[in-house]
Coordinates of C-alpha atoms in Angstrom, one line a residue:
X15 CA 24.2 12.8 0.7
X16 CA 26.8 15.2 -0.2
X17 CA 25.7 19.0 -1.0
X18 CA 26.6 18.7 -4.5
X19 CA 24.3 16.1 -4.7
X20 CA 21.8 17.4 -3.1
X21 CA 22.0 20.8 -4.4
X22 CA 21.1 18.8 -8.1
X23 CA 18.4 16.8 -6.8
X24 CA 16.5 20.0 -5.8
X25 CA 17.8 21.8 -8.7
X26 CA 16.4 19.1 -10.8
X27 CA 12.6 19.6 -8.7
X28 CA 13.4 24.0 -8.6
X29 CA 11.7 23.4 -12.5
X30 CA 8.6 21.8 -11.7
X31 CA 8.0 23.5 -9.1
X32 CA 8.6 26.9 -10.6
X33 CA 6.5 26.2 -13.6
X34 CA 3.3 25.2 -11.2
X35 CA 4.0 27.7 -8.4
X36 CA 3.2 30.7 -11.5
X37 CA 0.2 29.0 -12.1
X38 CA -1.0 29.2 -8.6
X39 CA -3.3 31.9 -6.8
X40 CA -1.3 33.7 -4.0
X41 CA 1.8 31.6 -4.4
X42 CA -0.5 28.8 -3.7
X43 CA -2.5 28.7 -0.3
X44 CA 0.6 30.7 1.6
X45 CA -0.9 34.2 1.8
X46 CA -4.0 36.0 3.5
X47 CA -6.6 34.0 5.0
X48 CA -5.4 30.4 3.4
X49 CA -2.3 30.9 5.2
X50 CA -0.9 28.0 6.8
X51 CA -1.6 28.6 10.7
X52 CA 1.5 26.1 12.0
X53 CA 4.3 26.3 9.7
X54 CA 6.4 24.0 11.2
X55 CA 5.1 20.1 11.1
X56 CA 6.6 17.3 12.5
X57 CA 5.4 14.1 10.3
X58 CA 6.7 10.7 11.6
X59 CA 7.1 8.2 9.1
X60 CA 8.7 4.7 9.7
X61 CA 12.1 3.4 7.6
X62 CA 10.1 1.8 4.7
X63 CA 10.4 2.9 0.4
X64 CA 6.9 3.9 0.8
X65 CA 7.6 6.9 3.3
X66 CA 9.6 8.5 0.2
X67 CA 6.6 11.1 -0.7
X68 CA 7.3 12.3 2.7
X69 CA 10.8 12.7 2.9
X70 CA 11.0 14.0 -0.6
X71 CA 8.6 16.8 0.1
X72 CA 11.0 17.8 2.4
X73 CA 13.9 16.9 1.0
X74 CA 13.0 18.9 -2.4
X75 CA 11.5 22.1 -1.2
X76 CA 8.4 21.0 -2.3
X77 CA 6.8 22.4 1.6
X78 CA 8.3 25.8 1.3
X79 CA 6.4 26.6 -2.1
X80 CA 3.0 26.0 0.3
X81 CA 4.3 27.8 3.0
X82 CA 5.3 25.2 5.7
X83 CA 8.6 23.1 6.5
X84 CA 8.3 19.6 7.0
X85 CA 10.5 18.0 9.6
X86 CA 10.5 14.3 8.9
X87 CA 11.6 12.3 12.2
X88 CA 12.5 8.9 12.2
X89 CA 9.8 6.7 14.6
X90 CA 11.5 3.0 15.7
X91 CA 8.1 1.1 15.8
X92 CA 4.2 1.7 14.7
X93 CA 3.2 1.7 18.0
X94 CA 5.2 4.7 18.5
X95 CA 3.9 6.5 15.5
X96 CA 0.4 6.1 17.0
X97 CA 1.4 7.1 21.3
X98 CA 3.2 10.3 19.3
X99 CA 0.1 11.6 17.3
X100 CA -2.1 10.3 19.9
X101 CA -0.1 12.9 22.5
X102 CA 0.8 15.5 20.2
X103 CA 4.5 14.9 19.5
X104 CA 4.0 14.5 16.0
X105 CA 1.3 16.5 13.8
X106 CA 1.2 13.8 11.6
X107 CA 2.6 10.6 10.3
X108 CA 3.4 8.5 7.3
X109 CA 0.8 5.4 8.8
X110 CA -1.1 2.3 8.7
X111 CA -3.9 2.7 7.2
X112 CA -6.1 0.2 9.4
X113 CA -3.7 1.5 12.5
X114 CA -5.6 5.0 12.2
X115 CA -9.0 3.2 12.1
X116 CA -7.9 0.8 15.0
X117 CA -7.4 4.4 17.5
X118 CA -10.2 6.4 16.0
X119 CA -12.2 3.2 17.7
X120 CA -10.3 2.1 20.7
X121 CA -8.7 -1.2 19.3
X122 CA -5.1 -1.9 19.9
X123 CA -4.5 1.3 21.7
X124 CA -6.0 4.2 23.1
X125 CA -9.2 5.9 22.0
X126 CA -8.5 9.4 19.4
X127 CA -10.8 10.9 16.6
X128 CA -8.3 10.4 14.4
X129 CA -8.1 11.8 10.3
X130 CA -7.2 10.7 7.2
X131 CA -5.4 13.3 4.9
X132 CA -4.8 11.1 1.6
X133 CA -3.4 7.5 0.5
X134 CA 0.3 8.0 0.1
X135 CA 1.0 4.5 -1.7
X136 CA -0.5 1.8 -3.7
X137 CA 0.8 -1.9 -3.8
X138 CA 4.6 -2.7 -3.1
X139 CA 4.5 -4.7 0.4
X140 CA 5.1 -8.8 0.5
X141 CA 5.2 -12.1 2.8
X142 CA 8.0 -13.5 3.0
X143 CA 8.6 -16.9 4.0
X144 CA 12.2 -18.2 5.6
X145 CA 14.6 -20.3 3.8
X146 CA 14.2 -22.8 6.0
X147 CA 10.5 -23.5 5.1
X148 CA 11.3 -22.8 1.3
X149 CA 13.5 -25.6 1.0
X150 CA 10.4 -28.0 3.1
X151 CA 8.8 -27.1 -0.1
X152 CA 6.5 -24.2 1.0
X153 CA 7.0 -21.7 -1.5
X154 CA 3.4 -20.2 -1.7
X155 CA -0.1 -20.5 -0.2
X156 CA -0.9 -23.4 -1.1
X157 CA 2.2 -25.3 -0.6
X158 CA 2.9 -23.5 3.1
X159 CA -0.9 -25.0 3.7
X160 CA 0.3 -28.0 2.5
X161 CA 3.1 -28.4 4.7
X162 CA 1.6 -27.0 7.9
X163 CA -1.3 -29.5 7.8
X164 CA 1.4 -32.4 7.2
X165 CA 4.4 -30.9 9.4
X166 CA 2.7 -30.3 13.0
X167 CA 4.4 -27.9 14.8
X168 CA 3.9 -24.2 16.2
X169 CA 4.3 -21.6 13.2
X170 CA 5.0 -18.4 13.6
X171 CA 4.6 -15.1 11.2
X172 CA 5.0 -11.5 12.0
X173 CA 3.2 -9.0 11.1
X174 CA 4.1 -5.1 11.7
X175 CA 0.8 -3.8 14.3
X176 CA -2.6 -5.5 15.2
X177 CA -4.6 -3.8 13.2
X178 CA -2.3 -2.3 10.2
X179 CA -2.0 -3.5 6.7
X180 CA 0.8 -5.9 7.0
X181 CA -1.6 -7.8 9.6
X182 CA -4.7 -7.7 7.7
X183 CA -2.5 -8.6 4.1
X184 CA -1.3 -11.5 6.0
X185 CA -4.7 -12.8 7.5
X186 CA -6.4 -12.6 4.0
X187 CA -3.8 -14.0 2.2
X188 CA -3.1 -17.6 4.6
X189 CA -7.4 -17.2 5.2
X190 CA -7.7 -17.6 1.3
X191 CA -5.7 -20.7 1.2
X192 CA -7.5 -22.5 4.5
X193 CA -5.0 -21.1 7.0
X194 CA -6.1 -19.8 10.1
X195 CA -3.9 -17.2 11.1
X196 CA -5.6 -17.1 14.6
X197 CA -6.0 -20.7 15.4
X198 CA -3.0 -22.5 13.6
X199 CA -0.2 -20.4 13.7
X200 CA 1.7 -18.1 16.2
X201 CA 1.0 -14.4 15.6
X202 CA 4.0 -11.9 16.9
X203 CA 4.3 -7.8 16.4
X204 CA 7.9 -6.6 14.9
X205 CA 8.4 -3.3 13.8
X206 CA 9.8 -3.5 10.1
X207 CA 13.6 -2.5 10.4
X208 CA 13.5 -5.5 13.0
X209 CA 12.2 -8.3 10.6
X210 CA 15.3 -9.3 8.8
X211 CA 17.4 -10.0 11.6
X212 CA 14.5 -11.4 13.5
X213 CA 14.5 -13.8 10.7
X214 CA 18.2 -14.7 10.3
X215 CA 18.1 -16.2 14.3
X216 CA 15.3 -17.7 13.5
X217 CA 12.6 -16.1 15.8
X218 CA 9.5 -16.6 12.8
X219 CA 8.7 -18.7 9.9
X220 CA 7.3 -15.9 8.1
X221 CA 6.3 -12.4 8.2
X222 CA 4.5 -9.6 6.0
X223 CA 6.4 -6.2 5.7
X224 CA 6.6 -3.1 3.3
X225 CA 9.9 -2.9 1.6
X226 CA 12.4 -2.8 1.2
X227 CA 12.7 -5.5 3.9
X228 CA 11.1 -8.1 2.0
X229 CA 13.7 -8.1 -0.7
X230 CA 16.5 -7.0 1.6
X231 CA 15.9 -10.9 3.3
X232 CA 16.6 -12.2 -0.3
X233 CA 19.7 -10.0 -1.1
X234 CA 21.2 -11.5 2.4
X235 CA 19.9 -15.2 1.5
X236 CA 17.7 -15.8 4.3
X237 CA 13.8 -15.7 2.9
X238 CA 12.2 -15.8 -0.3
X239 CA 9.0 -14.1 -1.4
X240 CA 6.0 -16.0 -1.4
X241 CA 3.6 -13.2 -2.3
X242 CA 3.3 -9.4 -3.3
X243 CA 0.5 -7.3 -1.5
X244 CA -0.6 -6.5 -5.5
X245 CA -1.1 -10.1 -6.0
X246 CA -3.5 -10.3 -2.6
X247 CA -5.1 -7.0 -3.7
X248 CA -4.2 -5.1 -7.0
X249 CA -3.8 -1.1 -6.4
X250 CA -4.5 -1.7 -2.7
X251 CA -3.8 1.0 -0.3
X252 CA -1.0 0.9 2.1
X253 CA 0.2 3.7 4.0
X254 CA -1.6 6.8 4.7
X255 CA -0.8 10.8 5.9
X256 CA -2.4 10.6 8.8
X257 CA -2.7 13.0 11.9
X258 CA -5.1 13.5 14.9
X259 CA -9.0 14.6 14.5
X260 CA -8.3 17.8 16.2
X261 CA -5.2 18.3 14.1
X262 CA -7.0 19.3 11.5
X263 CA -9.8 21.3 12.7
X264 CA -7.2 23.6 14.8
X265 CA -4.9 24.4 11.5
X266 CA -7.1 23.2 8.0
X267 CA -4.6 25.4 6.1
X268 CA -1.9 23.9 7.5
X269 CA -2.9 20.3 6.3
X270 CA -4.1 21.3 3.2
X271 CA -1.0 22.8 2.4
X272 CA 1.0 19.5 3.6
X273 CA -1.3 17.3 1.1
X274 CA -0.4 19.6 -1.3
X275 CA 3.5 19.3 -1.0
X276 CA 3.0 16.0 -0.8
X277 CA 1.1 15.4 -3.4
X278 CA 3.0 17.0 -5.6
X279 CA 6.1 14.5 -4.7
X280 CA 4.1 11.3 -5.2
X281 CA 3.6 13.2 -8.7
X282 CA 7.7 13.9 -8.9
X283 CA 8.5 10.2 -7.6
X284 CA 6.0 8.7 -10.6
X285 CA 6.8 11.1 -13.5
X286 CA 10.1 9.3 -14.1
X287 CA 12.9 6.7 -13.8
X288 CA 15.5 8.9 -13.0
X289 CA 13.3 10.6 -10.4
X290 CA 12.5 7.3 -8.5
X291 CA 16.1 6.5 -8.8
X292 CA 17.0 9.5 -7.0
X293 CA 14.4 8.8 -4.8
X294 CA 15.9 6.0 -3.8
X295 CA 19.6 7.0 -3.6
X296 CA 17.8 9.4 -1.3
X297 CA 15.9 7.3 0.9
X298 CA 18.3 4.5 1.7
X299 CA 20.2 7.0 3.4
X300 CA 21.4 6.7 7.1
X301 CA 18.5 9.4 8.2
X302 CA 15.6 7.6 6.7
X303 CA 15.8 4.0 5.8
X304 CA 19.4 3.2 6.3
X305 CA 20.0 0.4 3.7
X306 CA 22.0 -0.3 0.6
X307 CA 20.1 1.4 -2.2
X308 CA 20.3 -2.0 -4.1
X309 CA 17.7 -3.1 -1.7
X310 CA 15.2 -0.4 -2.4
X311 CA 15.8 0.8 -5.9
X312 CA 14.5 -2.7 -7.7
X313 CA 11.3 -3.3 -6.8
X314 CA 10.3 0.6 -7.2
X315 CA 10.8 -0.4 -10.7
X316 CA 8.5 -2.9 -10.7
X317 CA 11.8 -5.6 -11.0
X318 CA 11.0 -8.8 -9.0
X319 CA 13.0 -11.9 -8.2
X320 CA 11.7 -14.6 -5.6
X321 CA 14.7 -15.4 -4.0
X322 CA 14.4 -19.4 -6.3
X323 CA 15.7 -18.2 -9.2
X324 CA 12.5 -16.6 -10.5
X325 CA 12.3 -13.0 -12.1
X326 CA 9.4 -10.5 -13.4
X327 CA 8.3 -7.3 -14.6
X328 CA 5.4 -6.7 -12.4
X329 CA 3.2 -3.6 -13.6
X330 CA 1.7 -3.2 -10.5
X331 CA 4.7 -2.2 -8.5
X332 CA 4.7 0.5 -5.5
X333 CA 2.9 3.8 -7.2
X334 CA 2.8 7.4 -5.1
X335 CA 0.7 9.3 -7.9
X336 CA -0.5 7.7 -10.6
X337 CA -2.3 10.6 -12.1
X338 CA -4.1 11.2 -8.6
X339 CA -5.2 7.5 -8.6
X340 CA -3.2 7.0 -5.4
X341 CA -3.7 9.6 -3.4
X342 CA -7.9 9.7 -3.1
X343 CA -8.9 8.7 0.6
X344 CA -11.9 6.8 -0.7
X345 CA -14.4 6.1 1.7
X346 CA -14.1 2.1 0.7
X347 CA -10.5 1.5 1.5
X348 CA -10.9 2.8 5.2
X349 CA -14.2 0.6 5.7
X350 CA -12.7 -2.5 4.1
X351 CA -10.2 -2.6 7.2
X352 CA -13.6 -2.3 10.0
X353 CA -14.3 -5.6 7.8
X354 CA -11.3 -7.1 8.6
X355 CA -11.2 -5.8 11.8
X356 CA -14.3 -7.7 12.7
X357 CA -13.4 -10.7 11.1
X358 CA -10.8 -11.1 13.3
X359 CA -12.4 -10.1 16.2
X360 CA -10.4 -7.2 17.0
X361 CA -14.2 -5.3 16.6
X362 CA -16.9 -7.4 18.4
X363 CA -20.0 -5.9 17.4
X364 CA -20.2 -4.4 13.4
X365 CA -19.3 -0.1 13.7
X366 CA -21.4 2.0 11.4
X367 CA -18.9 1.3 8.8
X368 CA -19.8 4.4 6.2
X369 CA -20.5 6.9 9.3
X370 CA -16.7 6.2 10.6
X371 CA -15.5 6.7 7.2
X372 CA -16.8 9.7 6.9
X373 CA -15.6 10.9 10.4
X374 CA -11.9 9.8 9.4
X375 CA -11.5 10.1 5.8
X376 CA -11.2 14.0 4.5
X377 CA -12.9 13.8 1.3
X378 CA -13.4 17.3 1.2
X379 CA -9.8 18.9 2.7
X380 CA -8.4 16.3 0.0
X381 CA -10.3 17.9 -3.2
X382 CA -9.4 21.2 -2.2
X383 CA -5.7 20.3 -2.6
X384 CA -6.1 18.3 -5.8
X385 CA -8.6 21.2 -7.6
X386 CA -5.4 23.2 -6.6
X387 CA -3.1 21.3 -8.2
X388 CA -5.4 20.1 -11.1
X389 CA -5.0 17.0 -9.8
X390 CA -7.7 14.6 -11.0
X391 CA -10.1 13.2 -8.5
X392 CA -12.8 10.4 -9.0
X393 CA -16.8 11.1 -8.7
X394 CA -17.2 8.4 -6.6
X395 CA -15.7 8.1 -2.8
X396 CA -16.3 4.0 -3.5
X397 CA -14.2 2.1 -5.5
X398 CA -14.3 -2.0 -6.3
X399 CA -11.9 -5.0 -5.9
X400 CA -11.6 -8.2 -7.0
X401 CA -8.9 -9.8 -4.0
X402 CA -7.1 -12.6 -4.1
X403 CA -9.8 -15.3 -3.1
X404 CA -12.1 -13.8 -6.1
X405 CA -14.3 -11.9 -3.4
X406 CA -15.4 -8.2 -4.7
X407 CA -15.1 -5.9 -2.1
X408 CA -17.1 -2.2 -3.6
X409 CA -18.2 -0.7 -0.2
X410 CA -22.1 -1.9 -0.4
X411 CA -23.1 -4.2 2.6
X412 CA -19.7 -4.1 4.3
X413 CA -21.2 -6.1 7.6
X414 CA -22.7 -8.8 4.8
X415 CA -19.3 -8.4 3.4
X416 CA -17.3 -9.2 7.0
X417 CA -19.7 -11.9 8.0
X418 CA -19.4 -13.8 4.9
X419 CA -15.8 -15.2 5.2
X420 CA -15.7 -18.7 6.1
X421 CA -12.1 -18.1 7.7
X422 CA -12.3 -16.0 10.7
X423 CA -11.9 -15.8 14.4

């Protein structure tokens, strides 16, 4: 990004943030005992759109209003994103939701209390299917069902970490239409930079990915999108700020003051098109994502092609505010992935699905940055879904809940 350019974009955030820093105690959280104790944080984050809340906090200035400087660095795969906050190499990290579940109990990885800061997206991940199986016919659930049943071979789909949201999206989704993902197809791990030209030479019929790599395999002609994460689970959450139990109870001000910057770039990303269109100008950048910008700067508008010729308007497109709707850490979303978790048999017995919520999730930490930012924040730390299958998922009788499934391992 050249310096003029840059020098606008935070000219462009200077005003909002002006206008909200006046309004603020002690230029908000930085002075006296709310100080933050570490100033400098090192947040990991992975080259997908939905690490933009991170990167534009940075990027904006939106850190040095609270008193810290975020240092985004690049991470290649998940699995490195969860050695580095497990050792300490990064403070925290743009994250898989279940990931941080899966460590706080010893699956997939080593064993860390582990903490939730706040949801940093909603919706805007997909499965993509190859070309190859598109023109066999299988388009969607039901017709990839259709043509595994009648087509015997060994399938294979990729999904991004064992126990993050790409795997679980991908489980549910094939699950709901009689697939299962353990027993009838080929599971592999790719970090998402890697699935495209994974793809291309042919290494997996399908895989489930944030974006832009989903829509990046239909700009290059070799995939076509079968299903949007909204579609499996409206206003889902996806990726999370995420750092290490102890993380937070050595330097409280220090995250709160991170939510806060972060926050308030979800809330700079949403307010606007010309805001999300910097943000992707931005993003795609060698640094971060390190795409054409035509790949990322579509579906952040909620425009959609399926890579067949058809288009849509989808309301529920990637959102990083949505008056504060995003950004809760409600108590459900983290226990809905312990039910996936043990449906699949990556738990064996059921965890005390509310308790571990409650360890990992930090309701409180969270309100204390909204209330400062007049951020609105639901009464309830439960929320309820209706998924894709028509099951309702609200947090009540999650072992019921896990047990229920028909398809599992």
């Amino acid at each position: 990004m050249s310096a003029d350019r840059r020098k606008l974009l935070t000219g462009a955030a200077a005003g909002a943030v002006t206008g909200l820093a006046s309004s603020l105690p002690g230029g908000a959280w930085a002075a006296g005992s709310d100080k933050p104790e570490k100033e400098e944080v090192r947040i990991g984050f992975i080259p997908l759109t939905d690490c933009a809340s991170v990167v534009m906090a940075s990027v904006l200035g939106f850190d040095k209003k609270y008193g810290v400087k975020i240092i985004p660095t690049k991470e290649a795969s998940w699995a490195g994103v969860r050695d580095k906050l497990v050792n300490g190499e990064l403070d925290m990290a743009h994250a898989l939701y279940g990931m941080i579940y899966g460590v706080h109990l010893g699956v997939a990885g080593p064993k860390k209390d582990m903490a939730v800061l706040m949801t940093l997206n909603n919706n805007g991940q997909a499965i993509t299917l190859s070309k190859r199986l598109a023109d066999k016919g299988a388009v969607d659930g039901a017709t990839l069902a259709k043509l595994m049943a009648t087509d015997k071979r060994e399938y294979t789909f990729a999904q991004t970490f064992p126990t993050g949201t790409h795997a679980m999206w991908l489980y549910y989704w094939m699950a709901a239409h009689g697939i299962n993902p353990l027993k009838d197809a080929k599971v592999i791990t790719v970090p998402p930079p890697q699935m495209v030209a994974n793809m291309r030479v042919g290494n997996m019929d399908g895989y489930c990915v944030g974006e832009p790599w989903n829509h990046r395999a239909i700009v290059d002609g070799i995939g076509i999108t079968a299903v949007t994460s909204q579609d499996i689970w409206k206003d889902h959450p996806e990726k999370v700020l995420a750092s290490s139990g102890d993380f937070v109870k050595q330097y409280p001000n220090t995250a709160r003051a991170v939510i806060m910057a972060v926050l308030e770039a979800g809330r700079w990303i949403d307010a606007g098109l010309q805001n999300k269109l910097k943000m992707a100008d931005t993003i795609a950048e060698k640094a971060y994502v390190n795409t054409g910008v035509d790949a990322i700067n579509q579906r952040i508008l909620g425009r959609y092609q399926n890579g067949l010729g058809r288009t849509w308007d989808d309301p529920n497109y990637m959102k990083f505010f949505n008056d504060g709707q995003v950004n809760f850490p409600y108590l459900s979303d983290g226990m809905w992935f312990l039910t996936q978790h043990k449906r699949w048999g990556l738990l064996k017995d059921h965890p005390d699905y509310l308790a571990v919520a409650k360890q990992i999730n930090q309701i409180d930490l969270y309100k204390q940055a909204a209330s400062a930012l007049k951020v609105n924040v639901p009464k309830d730390a439960m929320r309820s879904s209706k998924l894709i299958d028509g099951v309702v998922w609200d947090g009540r009788e999650p072992a019921k809940y896990a047990d229920a499934f028909k398809v599992k391992a």
